[in-house]
Short mmCIF file of C-alpha atoms in Angstrom, two decimals:
data_model
loop_
_atom_site.label_atom_id
_atom_site.label_comp_id
_atom_site.label_asym_id
_atom_site.label_seq_id
_atom_site.Cartn_x
_atom_site.Cartn_y
_atom_site.Cartn_z
CA MET A 1 -17.76 9.14 -26.58
CA THR A 2 -17.73 7.87 -22.98
CA ALA A 3 -18.28 4.29 -21.79
CA LEU A 4 -18.28 1.52 -24.37
CA ASP A 5 -21.66 0.26 -25.52
CA LEU A 6 -22.36 -3.22 -24.19
CA SER A 7 -23.04 -4.37 -27.74
CA SER A 8 -19.42 -3.68 -28.67
CA PRO A 9 -17.00 -6.61 -28.38
CA VAL A 10 -13.85 -6.28 -26.31
CA ALA A 11 -10.74 -8.43 -26.35
CA VAL A 12 -8.14 -9.55 -23.84
CA VAL A 13 -4.73 -10.64 -25.09
CA GLY A 14 -2.84 -12.82 -22.64
CA THR A 15 -4.71 -15.48 -20.72
CA GLY A 16 -2.85 -15.79 -17.44
CA THR A 17 -4.43 -15.00 -14.09
CA MET A 18 -4.86 -11.29 -14.79
CA GLY A 19 -6.02 -11.78 -18.36
CA GLN A 20 -8.67 -14.25 -17.29
CA GLY A 21 -9.78 -11.97 -14.48
CA ILE A 22 -10.16 -8.93 -16.74
CA ALA A 23 -12.03 -11.02 -19.29
CA GLN A 24 -14.43 -12.20 -16.58
CA VAL A 25 -15.09 -8.60 -15.51
CA ALA A 26 -15.92 -7.52 -19.07
CA LEU A 27 -17.97 -10.65 -19.64
CA THR A 28 -20.17 -10.27 -16.57
CA ALA A 29 -20.66 -6.59 -17.48
CA GLY A 30 -22.39 -7.81 -20.65
CA HIS A 31 -19.80 -7.59 -23.42
CA VAL A 32 -18.87 -10.13 -26.03
CA VAL A 33 -15.31 -11.02 -25.03
CA ARG A 34 -12.67 -12.42 -27.36
CA LEU A 35 -9.69 -14.15 -25.72
CA HIS A 36 -6.38 -14.46 -27.49
CA ASP A 37 -3.04 -15.96 -26.50
CA ALA A 38 0.10 -16.43 -28.58
CA VAL A 39 0.35 -20.04 -27.43
CA PRO A 40 -2.08 -22.25 -29.37
CA GLY A 41 -4.84 -23.76 -27.26
CA ARG A 42 -4.37 -21.47 -24.25
CA ALA A 43 -7.28 -19.21 -25.13
CA ARG A 44 -9.66 -22.19 -25.15
CA ASP A 45 -8.25 -23.45 -21.85
CA ALA A 46 -8.67 -19.98 -20.34
CA ALA A 47 -12.25 -19.77 -21.56
CA ALA A 48 -12.99 -23.11 -19.90
CA ALA A 49 -11.41 -21.88 -16.66
CA ILE A 50 -13.53 -18.72 -16.71
CA VAL A 51 -16.71 -20.72 -17.27
CA ALA A 52 -15.75 -23.00 -14.37
CA ARG A 53 -15.50 -19.93 -12.12
CA LEU A 54 -18.90 -18.75 -13.32
CA ASP A 55 -20.25 -22.20 -12.44
CA ARG A 56 -18.96 -21.76 -8.90
CA LEU A 57 -20.68 -18.37 -8.69
CA VAL A 58 -23.94 -20.07 -9.64
CA GLU A 59 -23.38 -22.69 -6.92
CA LYS A 60 -22.92 -19.87 -4.38
CA ASP A 61 -26.06 -18.05 -5.61
CA ARG A 62 -23.99 -15.07 -6.74
CA LEU A 63 -24.99 -15.53 -10.39
CA THR A 64 -28.08 -17.00 -11.99
CA ALA A 65 -27.79 -19.98 -14.28
CA ALA A 66 -29.35 -17.95 -17.09
CA ASP A 67 -26.76 -15.19 -16.73
CA ARG A 68 -24.00 -17.81 -16.62
CA ASP A 69 -25.27 -19.39 -19.85
CA ALA A 70 -25.52 -16.00 -21.57
CA ALA A 71 -21.99 -15.09 -20.48
CA ARG A 72 -20.63 -18.41 -21.67
CA ASP A 73 -22.15 -17.79 -25.10
CA ARG A 74 -20.44 -14.38 -25.27
CA LEU A 75 -16.98 -15.76 -24.45
CA LEU A 76 -15.12 -16.50 -27.69
CA PRO A 77 -11.55 -17.83 -27.93
CA ALA A 78 -9.67 -16.19 -30.80
CA GLU A 79 -6.87 -18.15 -32.39
CA ALA A 80 -5.49 -15.19 -34.37
CA LEU A 81 -5.11 -11.46 -33.74
CA ALA A 82 -7.10 -10.90 -36.95
CA ASP A 83 -10.15 -12.22 -35.11
CA LEU A 84 -10.08 -9.05 -32.95
CA ALA A 85 -10.68 -6.69 -35.88
CA ASP A 86 -14.18 -5.63 -34.80
CA CYS A 87 -13.31 -4.97 -31.13
CA THR A 88 -13.64 -1.46 -29.71
CA LEU A 89 -11.32 -2.20 -26.78
CA VAL A 90 -8.30 -4.49 -26.52
CA VAL A 91 -6.57 -4.96 -23.15
CA GLU A 92 -3.20 -6.67 -23.10
CA ALA A 93 -2.03 -8.70 -20.11
CA VAL A 94 1.00 -10.42 -21.60
CA LEU A 95 4.56 -10.86 -20.31
CA GLU A 96 5.93 -7.84 -18.40
CA ARG A 97 8.56 -7.04 -21.00
CA LEU A 98 8.60 -3.77 -22.87
CA ASP A 99 9.69 -5.29 -26.19
CA VAL A 100 6.94 -7.93 -26.06
CA LYS A 101 4.22 -5.39 -25.31
CA GLN A 102 5.45 -2.94 -27.93
CA GLN A 103 5.50 -5.62 -30.63
CA LEU A 104 1.96 -6.65 -29.69
CA MET A 105 0.75 -3.05 -29.98
CA ARG A 106 2.29 -2.70 -33.44
CA GLU A 107 0.50 -5.85 -34.57
CA LEU A 108 -2.82 -4.81 -33.02
CA GLU A 109 -2.71 -1.39 -34.67
CA ASP A 110 -2.62 -3.09 -38.05
CA VAL A 111 -5.69 -5.18 -37.17
CA VAL A 112 -8.22 -3.07 -35.24
CA GLY A 113 -10.17 -0.03 -36.37
CA GLU A 114 -9.08 3.56 -35.78
CA ASP A 115 -11.66 4.05 -33.03
CA CYS A 116 -10.48 1.01 -31.04
CA LEU A 117 -9.13 1.85 -27.58
CA LEU A 118 -5.90 0.00 -26.79
CA ALA A 119 -4.92 -0.62 -23.16
CA THR A 120 -2.25 -2.26 -21.06
CA ASN A 121 -2.60 -3.84 -17.65
CA THR A 122 1.07 -3.33 -16.84
CA SER A 123 1.91 -2.72 -13.20
CA SER A 124 5.59 -1.89 -13.59
CA LEU A 125 6.36 -0.63 -17.10
CA SER A 126 5.93 2.84 -18.54
CA VAL A 127 2.61 3.31 -20.32
CA THR A 128 4.27 6.04 -22.35
CA ALA A 129 7.04 3.70 -23.51
CA ILE A 130 4.64 0.95 -24.52
CA GLY A 131 2.41 3.40 -26.38
CA ALA A 132 5.39 4.86 -28.22
CA ALA A 133 5.32 1.81 -30.50
CA LEU A 134 1.99 2.97 -31.94
CA ARG A 135 1.47 5.28 -34.87
CA ASN A 136 -1.37 6.81 -32.86
CA PRO A 137 -0.37 6.65 -29.17
CA GLY A 138 -3.27 8.94 -28.27
CA ARG A 139 -5.59 5.93 -28.28
CA PHE A 140 -3.44 4.07 -25.74
CA VAL A 141 -4.05 4.03 -21.99
CA GLY A 142 -3.13 2.05 -18.90
CA LEU A 143 -5.84 0.00 -17.19
CA HIS A 144 -4.22 -1.42 -14.10
CA PHE A 145 -6.57 -3.94 -12.49
CA PHE A 146 -5.71 -5.54 -9.17
CA ASN A 147 -5.61 -9.27 -8.56
CA PRO A 148 -8.10 -10.92 -8.39
CA ALA A 149 -9.71 -8.59 -10.91
CA PRO A 150 -13.29 -9.89 -10.50
CA LEU A 151 -13.19 -9.17 -6.75
CA LEU A 152 -11.04 -6.08 -6.19
CA PRO A 153 -12.83 -2.85 -7.12
CA LEU A 154 -9.91 -0.57 -7.95
CA VAL A 155 -8.69 0.26 -11.46
CA GLU A 156 -5.87 2.76 -12.02
CA VAL A 157 -6.56 4.56 -15.29
CA VAL A 158 -3.12 5.72 -16.39
CA SER A 159 -2.56 8.43 -18.98
CA GLY A 160 0.71 8.16 -20.84
CA PHE A 161 2.49 11.27 -22.06
CA ALA A 162 0.70 11.03 -25.43
CA THR A 163 -2.68 9.67 -24.26
CA ASP A 164 -5.62 11.75 -25.49
CA VAL A 165 -8.00 13.08 -22.84
CA THR A 166 -10.90 11.45 -24.69
CA SER A 167 -9.19 8.04 -24.52
CA ALA A 168 -8.55 8.37 -20.78
CA THR A 169 -12.16 9.47 -20.25
CA ARG A 170 -13.49 6.50 -22.22
CA ALA A 171 -11.36 4.11 -20.17
CA TYR A 172 -12.42 5.75 -16.90
CA GLU A 173 -16.15 5.64 -17.72
CA MET A 174 -15.86 2.09 -19.04
CA SER A 175 -14.25 0.95 -15.77
CA ARG A 176 -17.08 2.54 -13.82
CA ALA A 177 -19.67 0.93 -16.10
CA TRP A 178 -18.05 -2.43 -15.35
CA GLY A 179 -18.74 -1.91 -11.65
CA LYS A 180 -15.20 -0.85 -10.75
CA THR A 181 -13.91 2.21 -8.90
CA PRO A 182 -11.52 3.99 -11.25
CA VAL A 183 -8.88 6.52 -10.23
CA ALA A 184 -7.05 8.70 -12.72
CA CYS A 185 -3.28 9.06 -12.59
CA ALA A 186 -0.35 10.16 -14.67
CA ASP A 187 2.25 7.74 -15.99
CA THR A 188 4.72 7.64 -13.13
CA PRO A 189 6.73 4.68 -11.74
CA GLY A 190 4.40 2.51 -9.67
CA PHE A 191 1.40 4.67 -10.64
CA ILE A 192 -0.44 5.42 -7.36
CA VAL A 193 -0.58 2.25 -5.27
CA ASN A 194 2.78 0.66 -6.03
CA ARG A 195 4.52 4.01 -5.58
CA ILE A 196 2.96 5.09 -2.30
CA ALA A 197 2.83 1.59 -0.74
CA ARG A 198 6.61 1.07 -0.82
CA PRO A 199 7.24 2.37 2.75
CA PHE A 200 4.77 -0.12 4.20
CA TYR A 201 7.17 -2.90 3.26
CA ALA A 202 10.43 -0.95 3.41
CA GLU A 203 10.06 0.36 6.95
CA ALA A 204 9.03 -3.02 8.36
CA PHE A 205 12.07 -4.60 6.73
CA ALA A 206 14.30 -1.78 7.98
CA VAL A 207 13.17 -2.28 11.59
CA TYR A 208 13.88 -6.00 11.18
CA GLU A 209 17.31 -5.40 9.61
CA ALA A 210 18.17 -3.11 12.54
CA GLN A 211 17.31 -6.04 14.83
CA ALA A 212 14.76 -3.93 16.65
CA ALA A 213 11.99 -6.54 16.33
CA ASP A 214 11.18 -9.86 14.69
CA PRO A 215 8.70 -10.31 11.80
CA ALA A 216 5.87 -11.66 13.97
CA THR A 217 6.09 -8.71 16.35
CA ILE A 218 6.31 -6.11 13.57
CA ASP A 219 3.32 -7.66 11.81
CA ALA A 220 1.31 -7.73 15.03
CA VAL A 221 2.03 -4.06 15.74
CA LEU A 222 1.05 -3.03 12.20
CA ARG A 223 -2.23 -4.94 12.51
CA GLU A 224 -3.22 -4.40 16.12
CA SER A 225 -1.94 -0.85 16.58
CA GLY A 226 -1.78 0.54 13.04
CA GLY A 227 -5.08 -0.98 11.91
CA PHE A 228 -3.65 -2.57 8.76
CA LYS A 229 -5.33 -5.80 7.70
CA MET A 230 -2.03 -7.64 7.36
CA GLY A 231 1.54 -6.97 8.39
CA ALA A 232 4.30 -6.43 5.83
CA PHE A 233 5.93 -9.83 6.32
CA GLU A 234 2.76 -11.91 6.07
CA LEU A 235 1.51 -9.82 3.15
CA THR A 236 4.70 -10.24 1.11
CA ASP A 237 4.61 -13.97 1.85
CA LEU A 238 1.11 -13.97 0.33
CA ILE A 239 2.07 -11.83 -2.68
CA GLY A 240 5.31 -13.71 -3.26
CA GLN A 241 8.68 -12.33 -2.19
CA ASP A 242 9.94 -12.38 -5.78
CA VAL A 243 6.91 -10.47 -7.04
CA ASN A 244 7.03 -7.87 -4.26
CA GLU A 245 10.78 -7.35 -4.60
CA SER A 246 10.48 -7.07 -8.36
CA VAL A 247 7.97 -4.22 -8.04
CA THR A 248 10.16 -2.46 -5.46
CA HIS A 249 13.24 -2.85 -7.68
CA SER A 250 11.33 -1.60 -10.72
CA VAL A 251 10.12 1.53 -8.92
CA TRP A 252 13.61 2.15 -7.48
CA GLN A 253 15.24 1.88 -10.91
CA ALA A 254 12.56 3.98 -12.58
CA PHE A 255 13.21 6.77 -10.06
CA PHE A 256 16.93 6.65 -10.91
CA GLN A 257 17.74 4.65 -7.76
CA ASP A 258 16.13 7.18 -5.44
CA VAL A 259 17.16 6.19 -1.89
CA ARG A 260 13.54 6.52 -0.73
CA PHE A 261 12.71 3.38 -2.72
CA THR A 262 15.84 1.32 -2.02
CA PRO A 263 15.05 -2.44 -1.93
CA SER A 264 15.65 -4.52 1.17
CA LEU A 265 18.80 -6.62 1.38
CA ALA A 266 17.03 -9.02 3.76
CA GLN A 267 14.28 -9.58 1.20
CA ARG A 268 16.92 -10.05 -1.53
CA ARG A 269 18.50 -12.86 0.49
CA LEU A 270 15.08 -14.44 0.94
CA VAL A 271 14.48 -14.42 -2.81
CA GLU A 272 17.98 -15.73 -3.54
CA SER A 273 17.34 -18.65 -1.19
CA GLY A 274 14.12 -19.56 -3.02
CA ARG A 275 11.97 -18.78 0.02
CA LEU A 276 9.26 -16.95 -1.86
CA GLY A 277 6.40 -17.25 0.62
CA ARG A 278 3.29 -19.37 0.60
CA LYS A 279 3.82 -20.63 -2.94
CA THR A 280 7.08 -22.33 -1.94
CA GLY A 281 6.04 -23.19 1.62
CA GLN A 282 8.65 -20.91 3.20
CA GLY A 283 9.18 -17.17 3.27
CA TRP A 284 9.47 -14.93 6.28
CA TYR A 285 7.30 -17.60 7.87
CA ASP A 286 7.13 -21.38 7.57
CA HIS A 287 3.94 -22.27 5.71
CA GLY A 288 4.27 -26.04 6.01
CA ASP A 289 1.20 -28.04 6.98
CA ASP A 290 2.49 -28.67 10.50
CA ALA A 291 4.27 -25.35 11.00
CA GLU A 292 3.46 -23.27 14.05
CA ARG A 293 3.10 -19.54 13.52
CA PRO A 294 5.59 -17.64 15.71
CA GLU A 295 4.03 -15.47 18.39
CA PRO A 296 4.79 -11.75 18.66
CA HIS A 297 6.79 -10.56 21.62
CA THR A 298 4.35 -9.73 24.41
CA ALA A 299 5.53 -8.33 27.71
CA GLU A 300 4.79 -10.08 30.99
CA PRO A 301 2.16 -8.48 33.26
CA ALA A 302 3.40 -5.41 35.10
CA GLN A 303 2.00 -3.21 37.85
CA ALA A 304 0.18 -0.12 36.60
CA PRO A 305 1.40 3.22 37.93
CA ALA A 306 -0.81 4.98 40.49
CA TYR A 307 -0.76 8.20 38.49
CA VAL A 308 0.73 9.94 35.46
CA VAL A 309 1.48 13.58 34.83
CA VAL A 310 0.51 14.76 31.36
CA GLU A 311 2.53 17.74 30.20
CA GLY A 312 1.23 19.57 27.16
CA ASP A 313 -1.07 18.32 24.40
CA LEU A 314 -0.45 14.70 23.44
CA GLY A 315 -1.50 15.44 19.86
CA PRO A 316 -2.43 12.23 18.00
CA ALA A 317 -2.43 10.41 21.35
CA ALA A 318 -4.76 12.89 23.08
CA ASP A 319 -7.39 10.16 23.58
CA MET A 320 -4.97 8.49 25.98
CA VAL A 321 -5.91 10.93 28.75
CA ALA A 322 -9.52 9.74 28.89
CA LEU A 323 -8.49 6.08 28.61
CA ILE A 324 -6.08 6.38 31.50
CA ARG A 325 -8.71 7.99 33.69
CA GLU A 326 -11.24 5.29 32.75
CA ALA A 327 -8.73 2.68 33.90
CA GLY A 328 -8.77 4.24 37.36
CA ILE A 329 -5.34 5.85 37.11
CA VAL A 330 -5.02 9.43 38.31
CA VAL A 331 -4.10 11.94 35.61
CA ARG A 332 -2.52 15.26 36.52
CA GLU A 333 -2.43 17.69 33.62
CA GLU A 334 0.11 20.50 33.40
CA GLU A 335 0.64 23.16 30.76
CA GLU A 336 3.90 22.82 28.88
CA ASP A 337 5.28 25.22 26.30
CA HIS A 338 7.86 22.85 24.83
CA GLY A 339 7.18 19.24 23.95
CA THR A 340 4.50 16.82 25.04
CA ARG A 341 4.99 13.84 27.30
CA MET A 342 3.76 11.86 30.26
CA VAL A 343 5.83 11.66 33.41
CA LEU A 344 5.63 8.43 35.39
CA PRO A 345 5.86 8.10 39.20
CA GLY A 346 9.50 7.01 39.08
CA GLY A 347 10.43 10.16 37.20
CA GLY A 348 10.81 8.53 33.79
CA GLN A 349 9.09 9.94 30.72
CA LEU A 350 6.67 8.37 28.24
CA ALA A 351 6.39 10.03 24.81
CA LEU A 352 4.76 9.38 21.45
CA ALA A 353 7.23 8.26 18.77
CA ASP A 354 8.63 11.38 17.11
CA GLY A 355 11.66 10.29 15.09
CA GLN A 356 14.11 10.62 17.96
CA THR A 357 15.73 7.80 19.94
CA SER A 358 15.50 6.89 23.60
CA VAL A 359 19.29 6.80 23.97
CA GLU A 360 19.45 10.57 23.39
CA PHE A 361 17.54 11.36 26.56
CA ARG A 362 17.62 10.43 30.19
CA ASP A 363 15.06 7.77 30.98
CA VAL A 364 12.55 7.99 28.12
CA VAL A 365 10.23 5.29 26.78
CA TYR A 366 8.54 5.90 23.44
CA PHE A 367 5.17 4.45 22.45
CA ASP A 368 4.05 3.90 18.88
CA LEU A 369 1.29 5.53 16.89
CA ALA A 370 -2.11 3.83 16.86
CA LEU A 371 -4.96 4.20 14.39
CA ASP A 372 -7.33 4.39 17.37
CA TYR A 373 -5.91 4.18 20.89
CA ARG A 374 -9.26 3.07 22.30
CA ARG A 375 -9.67 0.17 19.89
CA ALA A 376 -6.02 -0.84 19.49
CA SER A 377 -5.28 -4.21 21.10
CA ARG A 378 -1.49 -3.86 21.08
CA ILE A 379 0.99 -1.04 21.66
CA ALA A 380 4.72 -1.10 20.98
CA LEU A 381 7.17 0.50 23.40
CA SER A 382 10.76 1.44 22.59
CA ALA A 383 13.56 1.89 25.11
CA SER A 384 17.35 2.07 25.12
CA GLN A 385 19.90 0.24 27.22
CA ASP A 386 20.07 3.34 29.46
CA THR A 387 16.35 3.42 30.20
CA ALA A 388 15.59 2.62 33.84
CA SER A 389 13.87 -0.73 34.29
CA GLN A 390 11.30 0.96 36.53
CA THR A 391 10.32 3.36 33.75
CA LEU A 392 9.82 0.54 31.24
CA THR A 393 7.87 -1.47 33.83
CA GLU A 394 5.60 1.47 34.64
CA ALA A 395 5.03 2.21 30.96
CA THR A 396 4.22 -1.43 30.29
CA GLY A 397 1.83 -1.61 33.25
CA LEU A 398 0.10 1.58 32.12
CA PHE A 399 -0.82 0.23 28.68
CA GLN A 400 -1.72 -3.17 30.09
CA ALA A 401 -4.13 -1.41 32.45
CA LEU A 402 -5.77 0.03 29.31
CA GLY A 403 -6.34 -3.53 28.05
CA LYS A 404 -3.46 -3.59 25.56
CA ASP A 405 -0.87 -6.24 24.85
CA VAL A 406 2.56 -4.63 24.96
CA SER A 407 5.46 -5.37 22.63
CA VAL A 408 8.83 -3.96 23.63
CA VAL A 409 11.03 -3.31 20.59
CA GLY A 410 14.52 -1.89 20.16
CA ASP A 411 15.44 1.78 20.12
CA ALA A 412 14.21 2.39 16.57
CA PRO A 413 13.55 6.08 15.80
CA GLY A 414 9.97 6.55 14.65
CA MET A 415 9.26 2.98 15.82
CA ILE A 416 7.03 0.95 13.46
CA VAL A 417 3.60 2.42 12.72
CA ALA A 418 4.64 6.06 13.10
CA ARG A 419 7.54 6.01 10.64
CA THR A 420 5.54 3.92 8.17
CA VAL A 421 2.56 6.27 8.18
CA ALA A 422 4.78 9.37 8.01
CA ARG A 423 6.56 8.11 4.92
CA ILE A 424 3.30 7.11 3.22
CA VAL A 425 1.90 10.58 3.92
CA ASP A 426 5.05 12.19 2.53
CA LEU A 427 5.01 10.21 -0.71
CA ALA A 428 1.33 11.03 -1.16
CA HIS A 429 1.91 14.77 -0.80
CA ASP A 430 4.85 14.53 -3.20
CA ALA A 431 2.69 12.69 -5.75
CA VAL A 432 -0.03 15.34 -5.67
CA ALA A 433 2.53 18.14 -5.99
CA LYS A 434 3.94 16.44 -9.09
CA GLY A 435 0.56 15.98 -10.74
CA VAL A 436 0.34 12.21 -10.38
CA ALA A 437 -3.21 12.19 -8.98
CA THR A 438 -5.60 14.10 -6.76
CA GLU A 439 -5.76 13.73 -2.99
CA GLU A 440 -9.16 12.06 -3.28
CA ASP A 441 -7.99 9.54 -5.87
CA ILE A 442 -4.87 8.71 -3.85
CA ASP A 443 -6.92 8.08 -0.71
CA THR A 444 -9.36 5.92 -2.70
CA ALA A 445 -6.54 3.98 -4.35
CA MET A 446 -4.77 3.18 -1.08
CA ARG A 447 -7.95 2.12 0.70
CA LEU A 448 -9.22 -0.08 -2.14
CA GLY A 449 -5.97 -1.18 -3.76
CA VAL A 450 -4.10 -2.31 -0.62
CA ASN A 451 -6.89 -2.14 1.97
CA TYR A 452 -5.32 0.56 4.15
CA PRO A 453 -7.46 1.64 7.11
CA LEU A 454 -7.15 5.28 6.04
CA GLY A 455 -5.92 7.05 2.95
CA PRO A 456 -2.70 9.08 3.35
CA PHE A 457 -4.54 12.40 3.40
CA GLU A 458 -7.08 11.07 5.87
CA TRP A 459 -4.13 10.12 8.09
CA SER A 460 -2.60 13.56 7.55
CA ARG A 461 -5.75 15.39 8.59
CA ARG A 462 -6.19 13.20 11.64
CA LEU A 463 -2.57 13.50 12.82
CA GLY A 464 -2.08 17.21 12.18
CA ARG A 465 -0.59 18.86 9.16
CA SER A 466 2.95 19.17 10.53
CA TRP A 467 3.12 15.78 12.28
CA ALA A 468 4.61 13.76 9.41
CA TYR A 469 7.07 16.51 8.49
CA ASP A 470 8.32 16.88 12.07
CA LEU A 471 8.81 13.13 12.50
CA LEU A 472 10.62 12.69 9.19
CA ASP A 473 12.77 15.74 9.81
CA ASP A 474 13.93 14.20 13.10
CA LEU A 475 14.53 10.85 11.38
CA HIS A 476 16.52 12.55 8.64
CA LEU A 477 18.83 14.13 11.22
CA ARG A 478 19.58 10.65 12.57
CA ASP A 479 19.82 8.98 9.15
CA PRO A 480 21.08 11.60 6.67
CA SER A 481 21.12 9.16 3.75
CA GLY A 482 18.11 10.94 2.28
CA ARG A 483 15.74 8.06 2.88
CA TYR A 484 13.74 10.08 5.41
CA ALA A 485 14.25 13.58 4.03
CA PRO A 486 10.75 15.08 3.90
CA SER A 487 9.67 16.24 0.47
CA LEU A 488 9.37 19.89 -0.46
CA ALA A 489 5.62 19.31 -0.84
CA LEU A 490 5.34 18.12 2.77
CA TYR A 491 7.47 21.04 3.96
CA ARG A 492 5.20 23.50 2.18
CA HIS A 493 2.16 21.80 3.64
CA ALA A 494 3.47 22.07 7.21
CA TYR A 495 4.97 25.54 6.83
CA ALA A 496 1.80 27.01 5.29
CA THR A 497 -0.15 25.85 8.34
CA GLU A 498 2.36 27.40 10.73
CA LYS A 499 2.34 30.68 8.80
CA ARG A 500 -1.46 30.91 8.91
CA GLU A 501 -1.23 30.36 12.66
CA GLY A 502 1.04 33.40 13.00
CA THR A 503 4.60 32.11 12.63
CA PRO A 504 6.71 34.92 11.12
#
């Protein structure tokens, strides 16, 4: 058996935002949908809310009136769990508490038929633990939709320890039949997206806590250099600081307080103060009606250097050579056996962020990673208190001559985009090595689930197989807490490449 027949009724238990969204997806796919909630009257209210959304789709010409009427007739509030007896799929979207979900599963198993697929939409609990309450946990699977479910295409199909292959296959094919893009993953804390996305928030908060840059500047660099749709601070304000922190804390605890997932103290203080983001009017930013959005730090105009000397291969920043020439600046290229850098007329050096700090070297300015140096509209520079003012001025003028806004941040090793991408790449390699998901599914999940410009393995191929390992290894030397220690999987990935290239 693969996808569910459209003639078979499905049920959603729990009628909050996610429950309603999942019900709408199943409904518009053509199923009879039964809605149940433990609180009397809520199922009927939820059904009315879903119909109202269908009405708006008709008004926007995204749904015909006839299809709306047919869907409305298939939407049936169910006052009792017994009313779900004929369903071939039941998805729960109730309170995120293990005991509540387990009790619901026990009750459902006594009601539905043996061939009914049972599923949870949990985003933070163990699918295995929830399914353990069942006499037959093989029929139980995770179906993690993303909010809003009718709009976002991704569904993580999560196999618990006891989930039968046939059950996972049915859930996968059903998701695809509903017009979604499913990815298969094992039952691991955070599944794919919430596990691998943690560094996007954590590294932004860490740069802020180190007083290297303010939220507006960090967000601008992530967007305008890294190519992310939103920065970490504005995104968590949208999600809700309490919700985002709760997921981070859950993943951290589930991994036995692994330092790689340590929550942010700055975010904890924000939550404690009740500044939860847009929903409370204040988070990292002020969201009041008359509030002005803070501007990112942008350097004043500076004179471009007459020339630069490029030593070695600039690696991920190799496109810079052509851009500099197009800006009318002379480029002198020299072979270099150790390291890659640009030397400015004043003798100072300009180097791509590599996990080291400016203070370690004489007169070095680092520049951050960009998704595409030609299209990037902003570049971050990092310097120490010992960096010559002429070097920083020349570096600033160089990027401004390329049409970029320049943000000067503190001497943060790995800067902003580079350390974020390196850690995402590392967690992705670690997940594949541990059987969580395939490279393809991880890339798909991160692009569709959190709208990343590239999947982690797409980044890895573009940047070079040893790039992330080298950067994290340098970061780990400077912060030996373990937070930046590259995984064994990433080490093997980088070392295998070097060995094939002739390293003894």
